[in-house]
XYZ file of C-alpha atoms in Angstrom:
360
model
C 96.365 121.321 127.142
C 98.526 118.626 127.708
C 101.389 120.766 127.458
C 103.101 123.350 130.234
C 103.614 126.635 128.411
C 107.074 125.911 130.264
C 110.836 127.102 130.341
C 111.064 122.980 128.557
C 108.938 123.817 126.477
C 109.766 127.477 125.273
C 113.261 126.449 124.932
C 112.313 123.523 122.238
C 110.346 125.596 120.667
C 113.051 128.083 120.298
C 114.863 125.327 119.020
C 112.613 124.734 116.299
C 111.811 127.914 115.452
C 115.623 128.715 114.869
C 116.117 125.443 112.703
C 112.614 126.637 110.413
C 114.379 130.374 110.038
C 117.786 128.125 108.712
C 115.817 126.205 105.856
C 112.516 127.377 106.104
C 112.809 128.941 102.155
C 114.229 125.453 101.335
C 111.808 123.429 102.162
C 109.679 126.183 100.541
C 111.426 125.606 97.142
C 110.916 121.893 97.476
C 107.180 122.207 97.793
C 106.703 124.325 95.155
C 108.932 121.866 92.873
C 106.772 118.483 93.744
C 103.378 121.047 93.947
C 103.878 122.564 90.415
C 102.361 126.109 90.139
C 98.610 126.740 90.674
C 96.963 127.233 87.122
C 96.761 130.487 85.674
C 94.180 132.846 87.105
C 94.026 131.385 89.889
C 94.271 133.694 93.226
C 97.294 132.814 95.191
C 96.834 131.763 99.506
C 95.714 134.400 101.439
C 98.055 133.196 104.170
C 102.218 133.859 104.857
C 104.814 132.736 106.412
C 106.656 135.103 108.809
C 110.100 135.434 108.010
C 112.087 135.170 111.711
C 109.467 133.059 113.345
C 108.380 130.532 110.591
C 105.165 130.697 112.170
C 102.162 131.797 109.744
C 99.969 134.248 109.656
C 96.615 135.016 108.761
C 95.686 131.145 107.476
C 92.031 130.143 107.426
C 91.506 127.224 109.716
C 91.399 123.843 108.494
C 89.586 120.576 109.204
C 90.918 117.110 109.873
C 89.708 113.542 109.759
C 91.501 111.127 111.389
C 90.694 107.350 112.755
C 88.735 107.811 115.947
C 88.346 104.302 117.090
C 91.715 103.421 118.568
C 95.051 105.229 119.196
C 96.079 105.226 114.801
C 95.749 108.770 114.628
C 97.385 109.467 117.860
C 100.029 111.866 116.356
C 97.806 113.892 114.397
C 95.638 114.475 116.974
C 98.278 115.415 119.347
C 99.924 117.941 116.919
C 96.462 119.378 116.191
C 94.447 119.016 119.196
C 97.202 120.255 121.878
C 99.045 123.219 120.487
C 101.837 122.745 118.105
C 99.372 123.309 114.674
C 98.449 126.706 116.700
C 102.045 127.677 117.305
C 102.966 126.998 113.649
C 100.068 128.999 112.586
C 97.670 127.109 111.775
C 93.831 127.388 113.121
C 91.652 124.005 114.120
C 88.050 124.476 112.896
C 86.427 120.659 112.759
C 87.521 117.183 113.660
C 85.966 114.524 111.369
C 86.668 111.135 114.058
C 85.448 107.606 112.021
C 86.282 104.078 112.045
C 86.757 103.792 108.331
C 89.589 104.659 105.646
C 86.752 105.129 103.245
C 85.413 108.047 105.183
C 88.341 109.665 105.441
C 88.997 109.783 101.496
C 85.655 111.051 101.045
C 86.209 113.864 103.458
C 89.730 114.807 101.634
C 87.868 114.242 98.040
C 84.603 116.572 99.122
C 86.778 119.024 101.205
C 84.712 118.422 104.138
C 88.351 118.530 105.351
C 91.481 118.942 104.369
C 94.081 116.492 105.555
C 93.258 113.215 106.945
C 95.056 109.667 108.063
C 94.539 107.660 104.413
C 95.764 104.416 103.940
C 97.010 103.908 101.139
C 95.198 101.042 99.936
C 92.019 103.660 100.157
C 93.886 105.989 97.986
C 94.758 103.672 95.225
C 91.159 103.052 93.678
C 90.939 106.487 94.203
C 93.911 107.550 92.279
C 93.143 105.132 89.601
C 89.527 106.866 89.167
C 91.553 110.457 88.857
C 91.411 111.517 92.525
C 95.202 113.225 94.050
C 96.864 113.024 96.831
C 99.871 114.149 98.793
C 101.486 112.037 101.471
C 103.164 114.215 103.809
C 104.033 112.361 107.356
C 104.015 108.769 108.705
C 101.309 107.336 110.736
C 101.480 104.630 113.352
C 102.956 100.901 112.532
C 101.545 97.981 113.677
C 99.157 97.830 116.483
C 97.764 94.289 115.826
C 97.668 90.967 117.213
C 95.794 87.835 117.166
C 94.034 86.667 120.557
C 91.624 84.053 121.027
C 89.047 83.037 123.281
C 90.761 80.658 125.859
C 87.982 78.025 125.843
C 89.495 77.430 122.002
C 92.672 76.207 123.954
C 95.030 77.151 121.350
C 98.876 78.026 121.755
C 100.548 80.779 122.068
C 102.457 82.984 119.795
C 105.279 80.830 120.630
C 103.971 78.087 118.305
C 103.027 81.125 115.627
C 101.675 80.071 112.719
C 100.600 76.473 112.926
C 98.657 77.419 116.181
C 96.664 80.651 113.092
C 95.483 76.138 111.752
C 93.007 76.362 114.852
C 91.159 79.241 113.968
C 90.239 77.135 110.791
C 85.790 77.784 110.781
C 86.161 80.435 113.645
C 84.639 83.539 113.738
C 86.914 87.090 113.633
C 86.434 90.213 115.582
C 88.158 93.126 112.921
C 86.867 96.626 113.302
C 85.458 97.035 110.023
C 84.897 95.272 106.771
C 87.079 96.083 103.797
C 89.947 97.811 105.446
C 93.512 97.500 105.590
C 92.971 95.005 109.070
C 90.781 92.639 107.107
C 93.513 92.500 104.423
C 96.128 92.106 107.003
C 94.615 89.931 109.002
C 93.679 87.340 105.939
C 96.772 87.909 104.771
C 98.254 86.607 108.073
C 96.109 83.392 108.181
C 96.898 82.785 104.456
C 100.092 82.711 105.245
C 99.700 80.312 108.552
C 98.004 77.977 105.777
C 94.660 78.774 105.896
C 91.803 80.030 103.196
C 89.844 83.122 102.802
C 86.754 81.440 103.606
C 88.455 79.013 106.270
C 87.014 82.506 109.083
C 84.186 84.553 109.080
C 85.090 88.230 109.719
C 82.665 89.936 111.702
C 83.175 94.091 112.139
C 82.865 94.799 115.610
C 83.464 98.219 115.613
C 85.362 100.437 117.796
C 87.817 99.677 121.341
C 84.352 99.494 123.089
C 82.618 97.224 121.032
C 85.435 95.295 119.683
C 86.275 94.575 123.791
C 82.173 93.395 124.047
C 81.671 91.581 121.344
C 85.161 89.579 122.503
C 83.841 88.845 126.067
C 80.586 88.120 125.096
C 81.041 85.439 122.716
C 80.145 86.773 119.535
C 83.208 86.291 118.383
C 85.810 83.540 118.907
C 89.116 85.527 118.067
C 90.064 88.790 117.180
C 92.532 90.664 114.758
C 92.481 92.961 118.566
C 93.606 96.322 118.073
C 95.501 98.385 120.891
C 94.580 99.375 123.897
C 91.959 96.382 123.873
C 94.991 94.175 125.653
C 95.455 96.781 128.049
C 91.667 95.960 128.761
C 91.357 92.737 129.434
C 92.737 90.310 132.057
C 95.518 88.465 131.243
C 92.759 85.105 131.633
C 90.266 86.428 129.593
C 92.683 85.831 126.342
C 95.331 83.502 124.346
C 97.718 86.051 122.654
C 98.336 84.114 119.409
C 100.753 86.579 117.335
C 103.940 88.904 119.077
C 104.052 91.314 115.962
C 103.971 94.405 118.424
C 107.420 94.588 119.338
C 108.399 91.128 118.509
C 109.628 89.492 115.716
C 106.962 86.793 114.710
C 107.153 88.923 111.772
C 109.552 91.483 109.984
C 106.844 93.175 107.532
C 104.107 93.277 110.785
C 106.632 95.010 112.760
C 107.477 97.180 109.997
C 105.050 98.733 107.856
C 103.137 102.186 107.990
C 99.642 102.070 108.932
C 98.560 105.262 107.172
C 100.009 108.356 105.743
C 98.532 112.203 106.522
C 97.171 113.236 103.821
C 95.891 116.296 101.888
C 94.899 116.399 98.461
C 97.023 117.630 95.334
C 94.697 120.252 94.221
C 95.116 121.783 98.454
C 98.894 121.559 98.550
C 99.231 123.614 95.182
C 96.847 126.256 96.535
C 97.900 126.488 99.792
C 101.705 125.623 100.213
C 103.019 127.269 103.341
C 99.619 126.032 105.488
C 101.024 122.210 104.486
C 104.520 123.436 104.773
C 102.833 124.049 108.019
C 101.301 121.487 108.902
C 104.302 119.046 108.475
C 106.119 120.960 110.984
C 103.642 120.341 113.808
C 102.999 116.826 112.919
C 106.766 116.717 113.302
C 107.101 118.413 116.209
C 103.996 116.366 117.631
C 106.442 113.437 117.263
C 109.515 114.906 119.036
C 107.895 115.663 122.241
C 105.554 111.696 122.289
C 109.259 110.422 121.668
C 111.119 112.402 124.424
C 111.301 110.079 127.831
C 110.545 113.401 129.742
C 106.991 113.438 128.265
C 105.777 109.569 129.279
C 103.234 110.384 131.328
C 101.890 113.079 129.245
C 101.774 110.805 126.263
C 99.455 108.143 128.887
C 97.459 110.412 130.161
C 97.151 112.079 126.440
C 96.374 108.809 124.893
C 93.956 108.191 128.036
C 91.761 111.052 126.985
C 92.000 110.443 123.377
C 91.158 106.572 123.946
C 88.346 107.166 126.608
C 90.235 104.883 129.085
C 91.551 105.257 132.721
C 95.029 106.623 133.999
C 96.179 103.038 134.537
C 95.313 101.706 130.882
C 96.431 104.858 128.662
C 99.918 105.160 130.384
C 99.833 100.887 130.077
C 99.094 101.373 126.392
C 101.847 104.169 125.605
C 104.505 101.940 127.489
C 103.094 99.232 125.035
C 102.852 100.733 121.817
C 105.035 103.903 121.796
C 107.626 102.219 119.515
C 104.460 102.009 116.893
C 105.500 106.046 116.594
C 109.381 105.541 116.067
C 108.985 108.649 113.373
C 107.449 110.946 110.965
C 109.451 110.595 108.083
C 108.271 107.915 106.115
C 111.156 106.101 104.482
C 110.896 103.777 101.613
C 111.210 100.836 103.122
C 108.512 101.236 105.449
C 106.177 102.249 103.070
C 106.537 99.392 100.348
C 106.001 96.714 103.331
C 102.359 96.843 102.385
C 103.473 95.524 99.120
C 105.081 92.528 100.716
C 101.089 92.111 102.113
C 99.786 91.834 99.000
C 98.469 95.549 99.162
C 98.803 97.466 96.180
C 99.896 100.977 96.974
C 100.647 104.462 95.099
C 104.077 105.302 93.752
C 106.383 106.033 96.365
C 108.150 108.766 94.224
C 104.887 110.115 92.973
C 102.895 110.332 95.816
C 104.929 110.851 99.108
C 105.647 115.009 99.322
C 109.654 114.822 99.585
C 109.779 118.179 100.989
C 107.632 117.248 104.084
C 108.365 113.259 104.737
C 112.418 113.026 103.862
C 113.744 114.740 106.172
C 112.819 117.238 109.529
C 111.434 120.333 107.090
C 111.844 122.965 110.245
């Protein structure tokens, strides 16, 4: 278990519970207002929330679909696999770890998972087909950088964006084709002056296979995602951009990569469970952003990313700012629209009872 069940954790938990006592009723009212009433004849959820502790009693276990090839679903994984959801009374049945956001969308639609790390790019066409989703909490921000093989002799990020012109005619690795990652990479290259057909994107999969593809020369450059940069030796790559914690591009620095979501149908039938999950994710963010837990978070990512402790610690040191808060701000949500991603309307899909302010 990541969290020690010591006095410090119990004290924080008690504080959260006291806060939940004061605003729990208001949060539930807000959720009901957003969700709407269940249709006549539908049986209400069997789960109830304890009026004193704010913890659910007798809920059905839930399954989650998350990204398993990198740190993208880090806070969702932390919430469910390290006790925060359980503390809120939510039991985990199964975790589906996948590579593609499309798989997560399918799992939510077919009911295999009740909650999932959903990209708005995947959600939009499903919504156009009649599906309905509720966006609960924010996922990570940008973790992508362009890197190239040193033998290409391209200038580093100090010469961005002109240096990217040297990628014309080259093979560029991305985790999967037709994803948000490829869309973002294409936008960055187009903004630099290239055309989409000037490069060839190659699907290289998760961290391990992507690293191997780059090191073995299967690609000339890659749209790298964490923790690849912590795995390579410094002389194995040239860093072409400085998006993570840098100032190469403001939009790339603030957009929300995905949201933790559920279907409208599930939210309407299980409002207490949805609120408990929201609170658990907020709890996880609080834990992650507490400097006293820096070492524990490095160990958590070492385990979840299947890397050694040194790489896990290095990852968290560099990428902790990409997990700033559970709240979904309108500015951050709309940032993807500035790079050409058509997104569901913010007001109609973001759950204000969960994401606008602390629901506990």
